[in-house]
CSV table of C-alpha atoms in Angstrom, one decimal:
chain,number,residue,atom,x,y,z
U,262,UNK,CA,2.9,11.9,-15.2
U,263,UNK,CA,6.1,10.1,-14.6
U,264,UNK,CA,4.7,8.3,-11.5
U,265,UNK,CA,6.4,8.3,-7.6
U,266,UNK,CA,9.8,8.4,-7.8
U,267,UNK,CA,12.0,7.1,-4.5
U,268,UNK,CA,15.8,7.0,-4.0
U,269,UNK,CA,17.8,4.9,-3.2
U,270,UNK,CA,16.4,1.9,-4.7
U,271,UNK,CA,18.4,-0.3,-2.1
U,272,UNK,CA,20.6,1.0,1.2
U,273,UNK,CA,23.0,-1.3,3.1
U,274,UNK,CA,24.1,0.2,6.4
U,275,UNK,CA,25.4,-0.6,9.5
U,276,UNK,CA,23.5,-0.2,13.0
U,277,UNK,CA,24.0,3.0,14.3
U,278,UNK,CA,24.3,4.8,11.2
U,279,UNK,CA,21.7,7.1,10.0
U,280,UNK,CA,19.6,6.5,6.6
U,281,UNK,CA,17.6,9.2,4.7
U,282,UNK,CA,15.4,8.4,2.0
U,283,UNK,CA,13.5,10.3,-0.8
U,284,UNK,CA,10.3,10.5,-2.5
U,285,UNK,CA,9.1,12.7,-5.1
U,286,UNK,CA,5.5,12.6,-5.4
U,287,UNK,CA,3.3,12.8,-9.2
U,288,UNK,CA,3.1,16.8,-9.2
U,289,UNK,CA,0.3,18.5,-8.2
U,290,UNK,CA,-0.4,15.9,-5.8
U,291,UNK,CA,-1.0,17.7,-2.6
U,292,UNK,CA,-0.9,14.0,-0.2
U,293,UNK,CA,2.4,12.5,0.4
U,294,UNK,CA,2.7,8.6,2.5
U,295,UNK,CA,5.1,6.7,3.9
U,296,UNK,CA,4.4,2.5,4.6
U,297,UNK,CA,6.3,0.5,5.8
U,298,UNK,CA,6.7,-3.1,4.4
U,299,UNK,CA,8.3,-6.1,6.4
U,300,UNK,CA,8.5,-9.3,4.3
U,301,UNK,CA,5.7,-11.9,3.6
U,302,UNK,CA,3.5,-8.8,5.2
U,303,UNK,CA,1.3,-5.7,4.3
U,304,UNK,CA,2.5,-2.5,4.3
U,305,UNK,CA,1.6,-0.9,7.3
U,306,UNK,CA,1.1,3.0,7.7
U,307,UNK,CA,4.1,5.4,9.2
U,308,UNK,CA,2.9,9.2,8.6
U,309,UNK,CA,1.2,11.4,5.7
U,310,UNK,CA,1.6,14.6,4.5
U,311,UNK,CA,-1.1,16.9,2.7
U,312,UNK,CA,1.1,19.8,1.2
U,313,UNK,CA,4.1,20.5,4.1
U,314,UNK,CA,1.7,19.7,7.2
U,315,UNK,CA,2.1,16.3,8.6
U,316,UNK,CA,-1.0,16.1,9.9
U,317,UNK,CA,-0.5,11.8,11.2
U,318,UNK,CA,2.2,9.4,12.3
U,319,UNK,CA,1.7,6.1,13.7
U,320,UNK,CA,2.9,4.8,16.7
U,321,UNK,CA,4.8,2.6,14.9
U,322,UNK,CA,7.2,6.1,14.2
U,323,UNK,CA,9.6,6.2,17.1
U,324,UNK,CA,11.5,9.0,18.1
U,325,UNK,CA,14.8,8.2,15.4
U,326,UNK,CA,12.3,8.3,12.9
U,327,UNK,CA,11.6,12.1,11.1
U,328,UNK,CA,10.0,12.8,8.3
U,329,UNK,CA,10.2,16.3,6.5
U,330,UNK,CA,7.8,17.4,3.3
U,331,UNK,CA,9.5,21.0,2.8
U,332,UNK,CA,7.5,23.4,0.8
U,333,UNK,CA,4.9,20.3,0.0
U,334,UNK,CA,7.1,18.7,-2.8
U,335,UNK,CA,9.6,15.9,-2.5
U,336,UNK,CA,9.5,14.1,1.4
U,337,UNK,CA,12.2,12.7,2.8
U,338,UNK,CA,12.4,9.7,5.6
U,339,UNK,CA,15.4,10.0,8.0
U,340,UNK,CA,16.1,6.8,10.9
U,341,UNK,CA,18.9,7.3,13.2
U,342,UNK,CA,20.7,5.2,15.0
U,343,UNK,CA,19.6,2.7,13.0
U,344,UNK,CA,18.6,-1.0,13.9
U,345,UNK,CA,18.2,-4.7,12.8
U,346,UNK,CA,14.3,-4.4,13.0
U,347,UNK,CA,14.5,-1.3,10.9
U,348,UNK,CA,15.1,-3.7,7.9
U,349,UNK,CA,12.2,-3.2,5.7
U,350,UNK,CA,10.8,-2.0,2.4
U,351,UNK,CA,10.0,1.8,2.6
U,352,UNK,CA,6.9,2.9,0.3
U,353,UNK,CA,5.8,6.1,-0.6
U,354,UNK,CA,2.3,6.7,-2.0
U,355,UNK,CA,1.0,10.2,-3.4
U,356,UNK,CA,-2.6,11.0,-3.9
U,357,UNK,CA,-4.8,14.0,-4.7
U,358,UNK,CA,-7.2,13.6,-2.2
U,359,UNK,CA,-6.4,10.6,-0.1
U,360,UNK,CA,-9.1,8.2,-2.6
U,361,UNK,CA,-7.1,7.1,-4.6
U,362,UNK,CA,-3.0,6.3,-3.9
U,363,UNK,CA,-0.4,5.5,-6.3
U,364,UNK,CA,3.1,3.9,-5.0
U,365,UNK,CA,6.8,4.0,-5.6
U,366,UNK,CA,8.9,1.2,-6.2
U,367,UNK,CA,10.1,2.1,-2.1
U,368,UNK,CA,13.4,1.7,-1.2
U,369,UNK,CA,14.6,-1.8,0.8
U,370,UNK,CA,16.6,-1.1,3.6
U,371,UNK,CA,19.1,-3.9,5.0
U,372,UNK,CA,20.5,-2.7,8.5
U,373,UNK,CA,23.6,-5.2,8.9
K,96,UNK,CA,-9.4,1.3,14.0
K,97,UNK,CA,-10.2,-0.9,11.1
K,98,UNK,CA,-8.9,-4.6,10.1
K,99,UNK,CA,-8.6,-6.6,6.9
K,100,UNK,CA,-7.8,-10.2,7.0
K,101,UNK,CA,-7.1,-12.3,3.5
K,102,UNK,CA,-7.7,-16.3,4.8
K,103,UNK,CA,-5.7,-17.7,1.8
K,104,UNK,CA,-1.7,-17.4,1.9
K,105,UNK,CA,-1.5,-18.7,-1.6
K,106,UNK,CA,-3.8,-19.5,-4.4
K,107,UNK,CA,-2.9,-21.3,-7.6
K,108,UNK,CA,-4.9,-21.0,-11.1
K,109,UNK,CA,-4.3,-22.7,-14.3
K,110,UNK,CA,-3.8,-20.2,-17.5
K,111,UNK,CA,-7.0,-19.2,-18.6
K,112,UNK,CA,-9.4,-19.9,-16.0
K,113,UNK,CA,-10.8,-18.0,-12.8
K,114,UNK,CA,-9.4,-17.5,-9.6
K,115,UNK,CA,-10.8,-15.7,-6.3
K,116,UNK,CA,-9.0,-13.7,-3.9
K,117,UNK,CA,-11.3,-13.9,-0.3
K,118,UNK,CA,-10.7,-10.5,2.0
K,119,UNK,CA,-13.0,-9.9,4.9
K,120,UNK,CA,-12.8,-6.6,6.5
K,121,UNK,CA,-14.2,-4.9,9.3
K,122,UNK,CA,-14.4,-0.6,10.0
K,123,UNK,CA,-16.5,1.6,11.8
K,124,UNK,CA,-16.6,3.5,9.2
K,125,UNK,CA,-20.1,4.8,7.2
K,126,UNK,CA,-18.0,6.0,4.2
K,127,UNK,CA,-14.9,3.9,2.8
K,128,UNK,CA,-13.4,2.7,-0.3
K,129,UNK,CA,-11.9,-0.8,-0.5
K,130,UNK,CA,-9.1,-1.9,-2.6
K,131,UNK,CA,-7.2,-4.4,-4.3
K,132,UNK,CA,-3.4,-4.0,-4.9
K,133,UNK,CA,-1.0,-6.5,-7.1
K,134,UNK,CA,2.5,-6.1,-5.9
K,135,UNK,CA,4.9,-8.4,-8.4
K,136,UNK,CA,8.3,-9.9,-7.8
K,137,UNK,CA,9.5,-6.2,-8.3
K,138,UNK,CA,7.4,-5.4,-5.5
K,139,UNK,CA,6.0,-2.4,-6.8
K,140,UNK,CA,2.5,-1.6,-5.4
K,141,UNK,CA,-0.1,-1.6,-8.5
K,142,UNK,CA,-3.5,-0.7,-8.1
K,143,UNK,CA,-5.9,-3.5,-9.8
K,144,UNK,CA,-9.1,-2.2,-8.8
K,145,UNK,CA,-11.4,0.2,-6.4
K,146,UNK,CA,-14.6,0.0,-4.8
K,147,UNK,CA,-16.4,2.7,-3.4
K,148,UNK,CA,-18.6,1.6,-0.4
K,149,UNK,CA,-21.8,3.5,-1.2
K,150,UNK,CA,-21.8,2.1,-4.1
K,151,UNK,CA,-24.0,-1.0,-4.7
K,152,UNK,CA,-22.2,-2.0,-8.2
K,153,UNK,CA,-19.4,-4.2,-8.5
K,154,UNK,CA,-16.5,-2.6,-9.7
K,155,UNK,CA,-15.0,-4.1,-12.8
K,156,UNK,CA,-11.9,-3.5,-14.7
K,157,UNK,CA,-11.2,-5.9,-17.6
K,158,UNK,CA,-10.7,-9.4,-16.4
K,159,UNK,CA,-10.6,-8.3,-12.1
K,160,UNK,CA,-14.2,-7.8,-11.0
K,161,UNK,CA,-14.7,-7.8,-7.2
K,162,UNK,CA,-17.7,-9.1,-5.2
K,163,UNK,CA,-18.6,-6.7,-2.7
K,164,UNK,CA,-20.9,-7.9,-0.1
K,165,UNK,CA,-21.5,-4.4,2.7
K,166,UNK,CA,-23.6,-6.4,5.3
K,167,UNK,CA,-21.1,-9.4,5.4
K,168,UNK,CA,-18.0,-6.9,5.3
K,169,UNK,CA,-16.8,-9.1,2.3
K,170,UNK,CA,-14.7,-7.7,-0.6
K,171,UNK,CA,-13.4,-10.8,-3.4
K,172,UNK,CA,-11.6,-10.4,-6.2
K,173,UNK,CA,-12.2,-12.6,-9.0
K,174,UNK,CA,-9.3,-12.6,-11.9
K,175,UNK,CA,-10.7,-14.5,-15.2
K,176,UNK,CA,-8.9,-15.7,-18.0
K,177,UNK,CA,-5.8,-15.7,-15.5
K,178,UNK,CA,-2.8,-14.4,-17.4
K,179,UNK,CA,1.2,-15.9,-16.4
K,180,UNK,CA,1.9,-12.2,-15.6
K,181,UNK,CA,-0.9,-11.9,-13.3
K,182,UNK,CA,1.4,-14.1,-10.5
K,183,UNK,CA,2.5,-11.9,-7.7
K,184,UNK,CA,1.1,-11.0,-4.2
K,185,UNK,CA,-2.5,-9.7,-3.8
K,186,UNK,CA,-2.9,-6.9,-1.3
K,187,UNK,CA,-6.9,-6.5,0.0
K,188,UNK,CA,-7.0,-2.7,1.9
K,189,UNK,CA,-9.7,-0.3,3.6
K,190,UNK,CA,-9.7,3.5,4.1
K,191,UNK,CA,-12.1,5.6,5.3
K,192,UNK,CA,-13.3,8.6,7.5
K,193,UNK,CA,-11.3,11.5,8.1
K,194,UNK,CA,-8.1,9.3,7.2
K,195,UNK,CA,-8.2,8.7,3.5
K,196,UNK,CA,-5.5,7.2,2.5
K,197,UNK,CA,-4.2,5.8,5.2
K,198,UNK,CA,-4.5,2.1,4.1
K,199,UNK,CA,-5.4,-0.4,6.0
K,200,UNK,CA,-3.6,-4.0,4.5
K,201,UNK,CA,-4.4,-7.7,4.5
K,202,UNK,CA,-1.8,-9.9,4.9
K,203,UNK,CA,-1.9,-10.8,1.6
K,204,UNK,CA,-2.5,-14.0,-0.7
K,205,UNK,CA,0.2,-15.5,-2.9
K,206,UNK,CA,-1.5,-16.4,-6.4
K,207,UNK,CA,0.6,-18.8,-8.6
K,208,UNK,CA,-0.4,-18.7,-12.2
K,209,UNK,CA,0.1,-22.8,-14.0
K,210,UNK,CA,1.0,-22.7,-17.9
């Protein structure tokens, strides 16, 4: 078990540009989640995953925001066009059945 | 929907003694689980401890034991014999129905440990 692995650890960009982020889950965990994380708050839910079905997404997931979980493994997060208020801490949790989750170290995002 | 408030942005403790965490909550949920999360400088999410609503025992693990009160919606988390690297930011969050794990989060309570 070597626990939820995300990459990039940090991304600087500039608005406009597109960002995509990655997440590989513990194995054999069949539920994959993003969160989102603004600072001094909770994280706050985006989408999840069980296998390669997203079966949510919060409203708070507007259309530059996609997120892919090909063949149920690894999931990525992609923003285009990005903007200022996209600057956040991106979490992902896995889970075997959604009781119990366990998160990455998410990847900060600073849209300049 | 479901909501969690936490009514204490920070909370200091002196080394060694007891400290509780306040979270009220409220869901329309019959079955849920409640949770605690520590998230450190590092800001890695770390589960402290779990409790399952049907469950009339307080969960314990080691020094965190929660307080879980159903008919008040009322979930505290008491931290004894408070440790220097038990500082960071204390996370209070529901799930339930046919959404588990999608988390519902407090806003969170700042806990300052004193040497």
């Amino acid at each position: 078990d070597t626990g939820v692995s995300q990459n990039p650890r940090h991304k600087i960009t500039k608005r406009g540009q597109n960002v995509t982020f990655r997440c590989d889950p513990i194995s054999e965990h069949n539920r994959l989640y993003w969160y989102r994380q603004t600072l001094g708050q909770g994280p706050e839910f985006l989408t999840y995953f069980q296998n390669e079905a997203q079966l949510e997404k919060s409203r708070l997931l507007s259309d530059r925001f996609s997120a892919e979980r090909p063949k149920g493994s690894f999931s990525t997060l992609e923003i285009q066009r990005t903007e200022q208020g996209d600057s956040a801490m991106y979490l992902c949790a896995s889970s075997p059945s959604g009781e119990k989750l366990f998160f990455g170290s998410g990847t900060q995002l600073s849209v300049l | 929907a479901q909501t969690v408030t936490q009514s204490q942005p920070e909370m200091s403790v002196q080394e060694a003694e007891t400290v509780t965490l306040s979270c009220t909550y409220d869901t329309s949920e019959s079955d849920y689980y409640l949770f605690w999360y520590k998230q450190p400088p590092s800001r890695q999410m770390i589960l402290v401890i779990r409790q399952e609503a049907y469950k009339q025992q307080n969960a314990t693990e080691n020094r965190f034991s929660v307080n879980f009160q159903k008919a008040a919606k009322s979930f505290s988390l008491k931290i004894s014999d408070s440790q220097l690297g038990d500082a960071a930011m204390y996370f209070c969050a529901v799930t339930g129905g046919t959404s588990y794990g999608k988390l519902t989060f407090g806003q969170g309570t700042i806990l300052t440990v004193h040497p």
